[in-house]
PDB file of C-alpha atoms and ligand atoms in Angstrom:
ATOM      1  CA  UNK A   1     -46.976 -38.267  11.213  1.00  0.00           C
ATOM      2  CA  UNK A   2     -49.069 -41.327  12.548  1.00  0.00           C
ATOM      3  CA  UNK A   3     -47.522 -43.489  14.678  1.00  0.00           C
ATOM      4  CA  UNK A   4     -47.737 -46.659  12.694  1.00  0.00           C
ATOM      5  CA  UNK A   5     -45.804 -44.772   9.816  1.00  0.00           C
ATOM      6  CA  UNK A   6     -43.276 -43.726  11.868  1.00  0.00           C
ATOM      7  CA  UNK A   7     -42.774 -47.258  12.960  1.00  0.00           C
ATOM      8  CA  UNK A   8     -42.685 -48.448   9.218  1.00  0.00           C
ATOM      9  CA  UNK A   9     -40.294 -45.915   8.325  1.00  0.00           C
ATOM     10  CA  UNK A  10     -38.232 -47.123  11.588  1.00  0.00           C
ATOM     11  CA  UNK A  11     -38.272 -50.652  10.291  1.00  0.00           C
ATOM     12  CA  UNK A  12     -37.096 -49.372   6.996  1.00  0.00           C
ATOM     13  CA  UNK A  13     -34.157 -47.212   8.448  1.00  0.00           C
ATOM     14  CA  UNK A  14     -35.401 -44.125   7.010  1.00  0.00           C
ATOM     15  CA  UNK A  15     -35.555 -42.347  10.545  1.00  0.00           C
ATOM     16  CA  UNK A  16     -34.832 -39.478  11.170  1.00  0.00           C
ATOM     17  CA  UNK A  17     -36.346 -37.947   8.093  1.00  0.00           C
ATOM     18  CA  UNK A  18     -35.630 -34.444   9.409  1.00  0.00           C
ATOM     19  CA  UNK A  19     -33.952 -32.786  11.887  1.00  0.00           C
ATOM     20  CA  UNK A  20     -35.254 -29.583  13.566  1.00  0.00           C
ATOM     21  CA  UNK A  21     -31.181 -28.735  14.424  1.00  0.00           C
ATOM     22  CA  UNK A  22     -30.691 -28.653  10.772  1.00  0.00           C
ATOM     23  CA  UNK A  23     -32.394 -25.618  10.009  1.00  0.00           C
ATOM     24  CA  UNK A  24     -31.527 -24.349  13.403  1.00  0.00           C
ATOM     25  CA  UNK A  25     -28.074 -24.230  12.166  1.00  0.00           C
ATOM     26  CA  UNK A  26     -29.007 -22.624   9.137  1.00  0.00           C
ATOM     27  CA  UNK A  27     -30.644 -20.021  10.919  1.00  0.00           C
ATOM     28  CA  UNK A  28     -27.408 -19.409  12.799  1.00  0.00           C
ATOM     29  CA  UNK A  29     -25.487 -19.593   9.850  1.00  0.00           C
ATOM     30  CA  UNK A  30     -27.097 -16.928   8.212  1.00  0.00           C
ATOM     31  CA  UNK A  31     -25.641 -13.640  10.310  1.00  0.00           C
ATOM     32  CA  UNK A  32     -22.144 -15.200  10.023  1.00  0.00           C
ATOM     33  CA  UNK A  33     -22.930 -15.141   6.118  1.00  0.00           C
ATOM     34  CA  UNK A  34     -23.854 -11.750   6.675  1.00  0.00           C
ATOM     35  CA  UNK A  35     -20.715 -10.864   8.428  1.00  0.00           C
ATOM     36  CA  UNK A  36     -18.395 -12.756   6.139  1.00  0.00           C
ATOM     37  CA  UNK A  37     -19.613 -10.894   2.912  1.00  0.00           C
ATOM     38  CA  UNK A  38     -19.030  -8.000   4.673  1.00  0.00           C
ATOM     39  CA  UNK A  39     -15.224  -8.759   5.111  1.00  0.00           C
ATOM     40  CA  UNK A  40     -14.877 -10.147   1.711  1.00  0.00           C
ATOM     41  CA  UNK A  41     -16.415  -7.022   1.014  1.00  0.00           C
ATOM     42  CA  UNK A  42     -13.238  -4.884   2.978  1.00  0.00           C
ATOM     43  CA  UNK A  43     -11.277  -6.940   1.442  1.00  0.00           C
ATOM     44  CA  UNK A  44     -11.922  -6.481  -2.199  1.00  0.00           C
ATOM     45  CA  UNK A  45     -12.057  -2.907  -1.177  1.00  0.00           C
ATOM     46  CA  UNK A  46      -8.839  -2.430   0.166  1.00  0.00           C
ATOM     47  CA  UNK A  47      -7.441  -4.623  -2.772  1.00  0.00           C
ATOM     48  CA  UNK A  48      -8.651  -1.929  -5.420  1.00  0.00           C
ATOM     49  CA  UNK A  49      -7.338   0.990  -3.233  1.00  0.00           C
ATOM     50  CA  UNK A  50      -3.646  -1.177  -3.088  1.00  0.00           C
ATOM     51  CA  UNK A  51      -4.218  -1.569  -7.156  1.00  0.00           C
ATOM     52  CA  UNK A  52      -5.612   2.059  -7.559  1.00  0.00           C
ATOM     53  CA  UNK A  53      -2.112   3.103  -5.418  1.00  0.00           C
ATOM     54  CA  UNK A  54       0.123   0.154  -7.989  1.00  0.00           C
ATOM     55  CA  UNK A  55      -1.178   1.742 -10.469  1.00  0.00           C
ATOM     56  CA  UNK A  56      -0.889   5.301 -10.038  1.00  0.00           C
ATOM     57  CA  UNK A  57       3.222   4.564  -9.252  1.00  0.00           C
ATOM     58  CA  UNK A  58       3.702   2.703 -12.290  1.00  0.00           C
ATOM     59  CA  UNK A  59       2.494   5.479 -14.426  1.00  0.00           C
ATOM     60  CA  UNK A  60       5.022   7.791 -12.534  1.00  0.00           C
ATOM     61  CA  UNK A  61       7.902   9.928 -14.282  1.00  0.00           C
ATOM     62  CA  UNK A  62      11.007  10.116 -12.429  1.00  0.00           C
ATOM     63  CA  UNK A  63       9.859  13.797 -10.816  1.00  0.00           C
ATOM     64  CA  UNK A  64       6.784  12.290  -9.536  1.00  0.00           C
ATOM     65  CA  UNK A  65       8.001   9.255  -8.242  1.00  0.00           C
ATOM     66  CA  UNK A  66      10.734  11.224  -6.196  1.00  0.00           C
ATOM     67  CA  UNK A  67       8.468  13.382  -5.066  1.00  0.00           C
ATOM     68  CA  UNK A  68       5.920  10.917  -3.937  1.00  0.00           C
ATOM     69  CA  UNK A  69       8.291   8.729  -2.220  1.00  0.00           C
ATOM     70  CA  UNK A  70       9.735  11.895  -0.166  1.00  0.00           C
ATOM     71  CA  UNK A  71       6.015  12.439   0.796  1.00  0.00           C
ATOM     72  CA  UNK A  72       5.024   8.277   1.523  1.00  0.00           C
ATOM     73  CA  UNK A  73       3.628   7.594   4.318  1.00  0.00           C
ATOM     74  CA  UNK A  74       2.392   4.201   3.131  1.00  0.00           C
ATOM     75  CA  UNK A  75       4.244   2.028   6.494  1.00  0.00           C
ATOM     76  CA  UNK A  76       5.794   3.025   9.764  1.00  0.00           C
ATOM     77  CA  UNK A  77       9.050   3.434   8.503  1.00  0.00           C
ATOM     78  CA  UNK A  78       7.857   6.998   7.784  1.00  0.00           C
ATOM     79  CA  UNK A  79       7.080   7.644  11.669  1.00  0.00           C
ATOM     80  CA  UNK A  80      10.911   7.563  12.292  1.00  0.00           C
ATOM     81  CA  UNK A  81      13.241   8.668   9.370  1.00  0.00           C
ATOM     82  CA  UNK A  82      14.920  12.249   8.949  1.00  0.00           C
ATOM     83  CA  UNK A  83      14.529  11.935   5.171  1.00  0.00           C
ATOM     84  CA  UNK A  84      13.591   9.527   2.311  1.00  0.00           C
ATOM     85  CA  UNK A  85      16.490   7.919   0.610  1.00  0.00           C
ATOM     86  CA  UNK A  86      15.452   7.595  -2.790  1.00  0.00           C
ATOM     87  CA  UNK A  87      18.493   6.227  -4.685  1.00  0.00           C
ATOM     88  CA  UNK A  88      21.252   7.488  -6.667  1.00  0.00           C
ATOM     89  CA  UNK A  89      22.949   7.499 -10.273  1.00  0.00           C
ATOM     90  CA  UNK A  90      22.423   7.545 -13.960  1.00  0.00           C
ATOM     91  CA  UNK A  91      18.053   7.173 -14.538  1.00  0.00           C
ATOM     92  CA  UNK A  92      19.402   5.158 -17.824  1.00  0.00           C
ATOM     93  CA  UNK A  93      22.029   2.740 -15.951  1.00  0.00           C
ATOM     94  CA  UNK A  94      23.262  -0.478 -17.022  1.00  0.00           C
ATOM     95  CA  UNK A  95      24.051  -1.736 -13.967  1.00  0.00           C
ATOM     96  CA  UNK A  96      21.026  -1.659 -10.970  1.00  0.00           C
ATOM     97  CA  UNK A  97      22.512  -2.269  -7.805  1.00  0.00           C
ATOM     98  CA  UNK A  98      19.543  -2.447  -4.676  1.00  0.00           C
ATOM     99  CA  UNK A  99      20.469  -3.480  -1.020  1.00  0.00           C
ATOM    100  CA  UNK A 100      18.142  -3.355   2.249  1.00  0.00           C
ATOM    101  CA  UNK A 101      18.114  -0.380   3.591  1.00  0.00           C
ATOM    102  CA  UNK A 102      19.054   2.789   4.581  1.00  0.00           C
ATOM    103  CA  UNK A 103      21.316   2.515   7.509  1.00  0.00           C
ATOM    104  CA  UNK A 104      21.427   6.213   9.882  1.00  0.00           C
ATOM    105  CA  UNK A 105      24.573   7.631   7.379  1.00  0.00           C
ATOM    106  CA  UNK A 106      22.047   7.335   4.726  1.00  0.00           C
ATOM    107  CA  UNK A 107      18.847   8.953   6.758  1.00  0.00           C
ATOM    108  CA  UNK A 108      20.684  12.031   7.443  1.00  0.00           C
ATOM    109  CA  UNK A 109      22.796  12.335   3.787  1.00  0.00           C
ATOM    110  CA  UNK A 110      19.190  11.087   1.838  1.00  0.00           C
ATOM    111  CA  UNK A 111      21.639   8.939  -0.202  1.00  0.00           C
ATOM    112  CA  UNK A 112      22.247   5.485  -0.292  1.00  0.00           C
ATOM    113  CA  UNK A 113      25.349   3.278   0.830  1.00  0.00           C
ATOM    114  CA  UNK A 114      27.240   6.198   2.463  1.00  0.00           C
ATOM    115  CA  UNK A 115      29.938   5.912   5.335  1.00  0.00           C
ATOM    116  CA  UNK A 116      32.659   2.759   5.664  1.00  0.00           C
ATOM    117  CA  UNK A 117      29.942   0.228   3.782  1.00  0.00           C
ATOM    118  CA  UNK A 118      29.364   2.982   1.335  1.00  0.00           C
ATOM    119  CA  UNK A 119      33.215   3.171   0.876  1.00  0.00           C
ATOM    120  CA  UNK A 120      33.293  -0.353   0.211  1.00  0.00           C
ATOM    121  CA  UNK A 121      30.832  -0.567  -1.739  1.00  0.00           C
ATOM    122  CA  UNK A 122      32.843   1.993  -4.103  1.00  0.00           C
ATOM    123  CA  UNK A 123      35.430  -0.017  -4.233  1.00  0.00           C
ATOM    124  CA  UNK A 124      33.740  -3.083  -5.085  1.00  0.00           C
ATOM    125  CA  UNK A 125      32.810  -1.090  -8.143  1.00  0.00           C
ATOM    126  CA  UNK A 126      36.132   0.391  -8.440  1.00  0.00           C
ATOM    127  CA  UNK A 127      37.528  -3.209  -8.584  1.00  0.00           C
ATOM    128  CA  UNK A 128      35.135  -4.103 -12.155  1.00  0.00           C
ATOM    129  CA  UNK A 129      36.000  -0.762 -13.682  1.00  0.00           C
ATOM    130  CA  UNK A 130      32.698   1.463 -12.273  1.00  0.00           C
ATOM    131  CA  UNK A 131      31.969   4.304 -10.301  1.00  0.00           C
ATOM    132  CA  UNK A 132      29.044   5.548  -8.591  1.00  0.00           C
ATOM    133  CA  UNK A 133      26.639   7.203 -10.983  1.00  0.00           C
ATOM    134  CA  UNK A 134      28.262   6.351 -14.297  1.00  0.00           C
ATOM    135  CA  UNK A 135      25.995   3.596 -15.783  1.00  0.00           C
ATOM    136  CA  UNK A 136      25.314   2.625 -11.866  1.00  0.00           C
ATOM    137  CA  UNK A 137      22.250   3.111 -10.425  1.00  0.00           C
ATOM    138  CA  UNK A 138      22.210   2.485  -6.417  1.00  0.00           C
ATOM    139  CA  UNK A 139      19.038   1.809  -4.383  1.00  0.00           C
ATOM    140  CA  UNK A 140      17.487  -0.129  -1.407  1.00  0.00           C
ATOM    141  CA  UNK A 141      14.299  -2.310  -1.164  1.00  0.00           C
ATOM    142  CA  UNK A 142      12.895   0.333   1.303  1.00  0.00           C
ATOM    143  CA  UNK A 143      13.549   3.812   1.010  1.00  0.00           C
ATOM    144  CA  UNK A 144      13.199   4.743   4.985  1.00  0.00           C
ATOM    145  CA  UNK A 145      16.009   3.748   7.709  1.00  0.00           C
ATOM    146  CA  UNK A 146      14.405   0.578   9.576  1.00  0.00           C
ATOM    147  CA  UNK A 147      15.074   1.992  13.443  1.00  0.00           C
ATOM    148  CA  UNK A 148      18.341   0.191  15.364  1.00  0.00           C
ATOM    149  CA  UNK A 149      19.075  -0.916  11.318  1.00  0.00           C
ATOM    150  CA  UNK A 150      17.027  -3.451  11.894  1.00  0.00           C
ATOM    151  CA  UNK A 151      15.880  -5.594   8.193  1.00  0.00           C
ATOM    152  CA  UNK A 152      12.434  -4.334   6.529  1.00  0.00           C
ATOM    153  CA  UNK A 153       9.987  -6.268   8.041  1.00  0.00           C
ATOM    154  CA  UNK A 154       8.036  -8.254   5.015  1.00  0.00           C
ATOM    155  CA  UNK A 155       4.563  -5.626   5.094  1.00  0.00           C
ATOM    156  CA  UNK A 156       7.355  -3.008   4.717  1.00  0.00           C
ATOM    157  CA  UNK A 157       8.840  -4.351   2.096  1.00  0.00           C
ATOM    158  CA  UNK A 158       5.446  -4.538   0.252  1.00  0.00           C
ATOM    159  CA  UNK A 159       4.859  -0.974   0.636  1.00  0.00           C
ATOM    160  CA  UNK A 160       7.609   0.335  -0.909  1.00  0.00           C
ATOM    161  CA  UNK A 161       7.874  -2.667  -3.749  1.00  0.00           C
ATOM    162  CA  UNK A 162       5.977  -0.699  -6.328  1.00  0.00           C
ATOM    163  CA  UNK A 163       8.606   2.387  -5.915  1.00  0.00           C
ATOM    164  CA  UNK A 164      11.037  -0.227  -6.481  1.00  0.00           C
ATOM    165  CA  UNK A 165       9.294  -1.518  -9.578  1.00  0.00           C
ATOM    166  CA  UNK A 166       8.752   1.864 -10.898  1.00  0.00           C
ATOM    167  CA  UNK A 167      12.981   2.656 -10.509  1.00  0.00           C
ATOM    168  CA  UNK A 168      13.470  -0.628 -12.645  1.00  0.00           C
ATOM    169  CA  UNK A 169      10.927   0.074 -15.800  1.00  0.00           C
ATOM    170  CA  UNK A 170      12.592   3.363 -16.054  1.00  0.00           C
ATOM    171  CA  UNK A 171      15.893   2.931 -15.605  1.00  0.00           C
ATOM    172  CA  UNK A 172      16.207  -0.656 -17.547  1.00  0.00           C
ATOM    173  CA  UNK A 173      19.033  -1.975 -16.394  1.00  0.00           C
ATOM    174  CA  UNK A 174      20.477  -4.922 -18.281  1.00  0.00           C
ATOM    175  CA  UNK A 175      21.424  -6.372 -15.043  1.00  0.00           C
ATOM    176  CA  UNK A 176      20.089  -6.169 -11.529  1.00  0.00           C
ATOM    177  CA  UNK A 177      22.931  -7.104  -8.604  1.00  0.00           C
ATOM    178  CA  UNK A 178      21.033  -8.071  -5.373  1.00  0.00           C
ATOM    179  CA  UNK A 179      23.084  -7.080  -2.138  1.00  0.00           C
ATOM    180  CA  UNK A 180      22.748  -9.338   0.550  1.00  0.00           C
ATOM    181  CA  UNK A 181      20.139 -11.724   1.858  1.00  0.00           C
ATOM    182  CA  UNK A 182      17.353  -9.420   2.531  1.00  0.00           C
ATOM    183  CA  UNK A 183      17.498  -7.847  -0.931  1.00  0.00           C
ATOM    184  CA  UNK A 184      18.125 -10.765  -2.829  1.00  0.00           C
ATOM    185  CA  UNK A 185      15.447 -12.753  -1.280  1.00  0.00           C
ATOM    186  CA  UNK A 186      13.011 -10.210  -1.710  1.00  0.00           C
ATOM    187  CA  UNK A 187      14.042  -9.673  -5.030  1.00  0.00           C
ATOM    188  CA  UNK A 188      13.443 -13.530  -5.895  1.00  0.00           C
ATOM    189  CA  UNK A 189      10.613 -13.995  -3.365  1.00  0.00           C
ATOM    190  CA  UNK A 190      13.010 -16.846  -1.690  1.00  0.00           C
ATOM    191  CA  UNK A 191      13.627 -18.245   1.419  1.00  0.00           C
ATOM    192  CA  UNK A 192      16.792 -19.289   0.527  1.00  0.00           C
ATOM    193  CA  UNK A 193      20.286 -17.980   2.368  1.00  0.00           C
ATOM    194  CA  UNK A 194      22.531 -16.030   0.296  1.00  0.00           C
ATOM    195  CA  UNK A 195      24.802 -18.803  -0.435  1.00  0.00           C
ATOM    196  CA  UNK A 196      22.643 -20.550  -1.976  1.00  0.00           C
ATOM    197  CA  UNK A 197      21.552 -17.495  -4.113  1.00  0.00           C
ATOM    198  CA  UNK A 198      25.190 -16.315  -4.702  1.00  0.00           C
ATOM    199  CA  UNK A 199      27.085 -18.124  -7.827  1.00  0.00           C
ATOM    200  CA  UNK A 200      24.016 -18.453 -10.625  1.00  0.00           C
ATOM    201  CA  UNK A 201      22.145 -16.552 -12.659  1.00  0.00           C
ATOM    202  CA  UNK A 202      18.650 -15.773 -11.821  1.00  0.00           C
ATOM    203  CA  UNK A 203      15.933 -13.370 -13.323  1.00  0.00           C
ATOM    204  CA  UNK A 204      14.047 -10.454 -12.463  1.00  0.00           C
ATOM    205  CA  UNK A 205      10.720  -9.169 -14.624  1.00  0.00           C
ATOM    206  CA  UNK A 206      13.611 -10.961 -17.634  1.00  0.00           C
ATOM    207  CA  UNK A 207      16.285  -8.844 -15.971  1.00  0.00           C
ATOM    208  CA  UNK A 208      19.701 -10.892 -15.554  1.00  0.00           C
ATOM    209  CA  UNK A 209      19.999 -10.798 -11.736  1.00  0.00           C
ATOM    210  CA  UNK A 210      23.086 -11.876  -9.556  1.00  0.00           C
ATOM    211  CA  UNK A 211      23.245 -11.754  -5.912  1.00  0.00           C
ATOM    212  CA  UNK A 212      26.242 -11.169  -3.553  1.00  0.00           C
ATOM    213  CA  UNK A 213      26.868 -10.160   0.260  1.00  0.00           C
ATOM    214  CA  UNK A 214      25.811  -6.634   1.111  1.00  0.00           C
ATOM    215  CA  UNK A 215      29.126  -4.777   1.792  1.00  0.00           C
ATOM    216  CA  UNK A 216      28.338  -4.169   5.530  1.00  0.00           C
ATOM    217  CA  UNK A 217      28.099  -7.865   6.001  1.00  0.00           C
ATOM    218  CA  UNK A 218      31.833  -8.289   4.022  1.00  0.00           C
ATOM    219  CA  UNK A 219      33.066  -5.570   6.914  1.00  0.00           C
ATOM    220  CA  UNK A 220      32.191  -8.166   9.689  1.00  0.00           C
ATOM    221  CA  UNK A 221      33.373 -10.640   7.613  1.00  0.00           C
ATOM    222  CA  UNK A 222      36.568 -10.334   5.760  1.00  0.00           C
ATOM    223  CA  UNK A 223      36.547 -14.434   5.076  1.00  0.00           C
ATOM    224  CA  UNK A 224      33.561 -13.757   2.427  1.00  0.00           C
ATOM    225  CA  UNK A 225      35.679 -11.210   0.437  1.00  0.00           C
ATOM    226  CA  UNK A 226      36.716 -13.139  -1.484  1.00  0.00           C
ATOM    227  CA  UNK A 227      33.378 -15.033  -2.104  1.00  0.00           C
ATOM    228  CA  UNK A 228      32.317 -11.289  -3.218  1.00  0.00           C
ATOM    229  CA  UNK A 229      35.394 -10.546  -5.693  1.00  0.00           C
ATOM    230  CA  UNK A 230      33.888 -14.223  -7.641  1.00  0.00           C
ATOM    231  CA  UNK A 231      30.703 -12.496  -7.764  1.00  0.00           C
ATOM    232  CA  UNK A 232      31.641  -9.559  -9.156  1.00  0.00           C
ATOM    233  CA  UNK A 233      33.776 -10.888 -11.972  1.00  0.00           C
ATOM    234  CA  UNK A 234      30.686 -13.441 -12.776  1.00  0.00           C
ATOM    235  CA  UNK A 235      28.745  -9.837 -12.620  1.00  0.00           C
ATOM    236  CA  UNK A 236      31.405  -8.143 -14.772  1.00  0.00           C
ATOM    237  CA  UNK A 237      31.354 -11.272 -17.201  1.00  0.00           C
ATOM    238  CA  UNK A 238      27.645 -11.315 -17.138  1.00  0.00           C
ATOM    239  CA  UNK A 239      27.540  -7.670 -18.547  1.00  0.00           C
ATOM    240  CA  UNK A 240      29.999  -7.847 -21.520  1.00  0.00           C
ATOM    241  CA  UNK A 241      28.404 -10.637 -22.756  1.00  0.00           C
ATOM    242  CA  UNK A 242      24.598  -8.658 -22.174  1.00  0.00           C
ATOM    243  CA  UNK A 243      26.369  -5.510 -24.482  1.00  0.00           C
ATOM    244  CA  UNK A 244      27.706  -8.288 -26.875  1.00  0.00           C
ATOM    245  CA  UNK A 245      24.154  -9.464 -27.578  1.00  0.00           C
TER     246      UNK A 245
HETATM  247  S1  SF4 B 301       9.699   2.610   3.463  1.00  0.00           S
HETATM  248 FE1  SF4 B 301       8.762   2.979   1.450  1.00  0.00          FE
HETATM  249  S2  SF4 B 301       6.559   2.508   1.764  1.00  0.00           S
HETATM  250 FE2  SF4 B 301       7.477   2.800   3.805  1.00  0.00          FE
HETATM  251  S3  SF4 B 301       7.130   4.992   4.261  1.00  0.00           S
HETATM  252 FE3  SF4 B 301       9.188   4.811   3.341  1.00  0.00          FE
HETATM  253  S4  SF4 B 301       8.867   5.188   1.160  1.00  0.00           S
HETATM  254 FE4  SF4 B 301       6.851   4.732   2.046  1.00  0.00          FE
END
């Protein structure tokens, strides 16, 4: 470019008219495009293997399912259990009742809510006119013992969601009863605490769903007892009017 046009273009403000940086940076750009349509590329794949895994479970009969969860090895919940606990009770249940967890009773027995919060749990049901495994179904948001019964962490929790899924197309359940904060908030994909979950109605995939205090809680704390006993009989009230409908 002459010199005199450069100074007319100057005058006019229309300097700089290009910058050498410019495509410098789009020369540096273009590896980091490289790289990122590579990850988007991981990405998508691991997406279709999660979806290819979704959907394989939700095509499951109850044998398969059972015998795939024994066999998961989908998080590292697997690296330290003794057993799967898959869940217990009628496969055609009314009532759907899912908690945490296994706790160690339940690792080494394979079934859910076993030993003094098992017992309570019992009685809870006892209390609304059920028992274990007639029209009650009993399972847990994971199906392996979190070590030191610590809660599922959330990536745990995701693993085992589509055995969870599965459980509730087959067994239909006309309502779901969350126990405690872990379940119900995973449940209701909430933040919320459990008392301000506890006392209404909520839904699951258009399942009723209530939400009360896991019974190992109500052994630490008797106070919430009777908190739980209200939620029950809203459960129990719940139900009759579902089988009235
Ligand atoms: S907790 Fe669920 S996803 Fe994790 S290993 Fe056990 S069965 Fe598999």
């Amino acid at each position: 470019m002459s010199r005199r046009r450069k100074e007319t273009l100057h005058e006019l403000g229309l300097t700089p008219i290009w910058h050498r940086r410019a495509d410098s940076a789009l020369e540096k750009s273009a590896p980091s495009t490289l790289a990122s349509d590579q990850s988007v590329s991981k990405v998508n794949a691991a997406k279709a293997v999660i979806n290819d895994r979704e959907a394989q479970i939700s095509r499951m009969d109850w044998a398969q399912l059972k015998a795939t969860v024994a066999g998961c090895i989908a998080c590292r919940l697997c690296e330290s259990r003794t057993q799967t606990v898959f869940g217990v009770g009628g496969e055609q249940a009314n009532w759907l009742f899912i908690g945490e967890g296994p706790g160690a009773r339940e690792d080494k027995t394979g079934e859910p809510f076993v030993g003094q919060a098992g017992k309570l749990l019992d009685n809870m049901l006892r209390s609304i006119q059920l028992r274990r495994g007639e029209g009650v179904y009993i399972t847990n948001i994971v199906k392996c013992r979190p070590p030191n019964n610590r809660a599922p962490e959330p990536d745990e929790a995701e693993q085992c969601r589509p055995y969870l899924e599965r459980q509730i197309v087959l067994i239909k359940p006309k309502l779901i009863v969350a126990l405690g904060k872990v379940a119900a908030q995973n449940l209701l994909h909430s933040n919320e605490n459990i008392g301000n979950l506890r006392g209404m109605l909520h839904s699951y995939a258009d399942i009723p769903l209530i939400v009360t205090y896991h019974p190992a809680y109500l052994l630490r704390s008797l106070s919430d007892k009777a908190k739980a006993w209200e939620d029950l009989c809203f459960a129990k009230a719940t139900m009759q009017s579902l089988l009235a409908q």
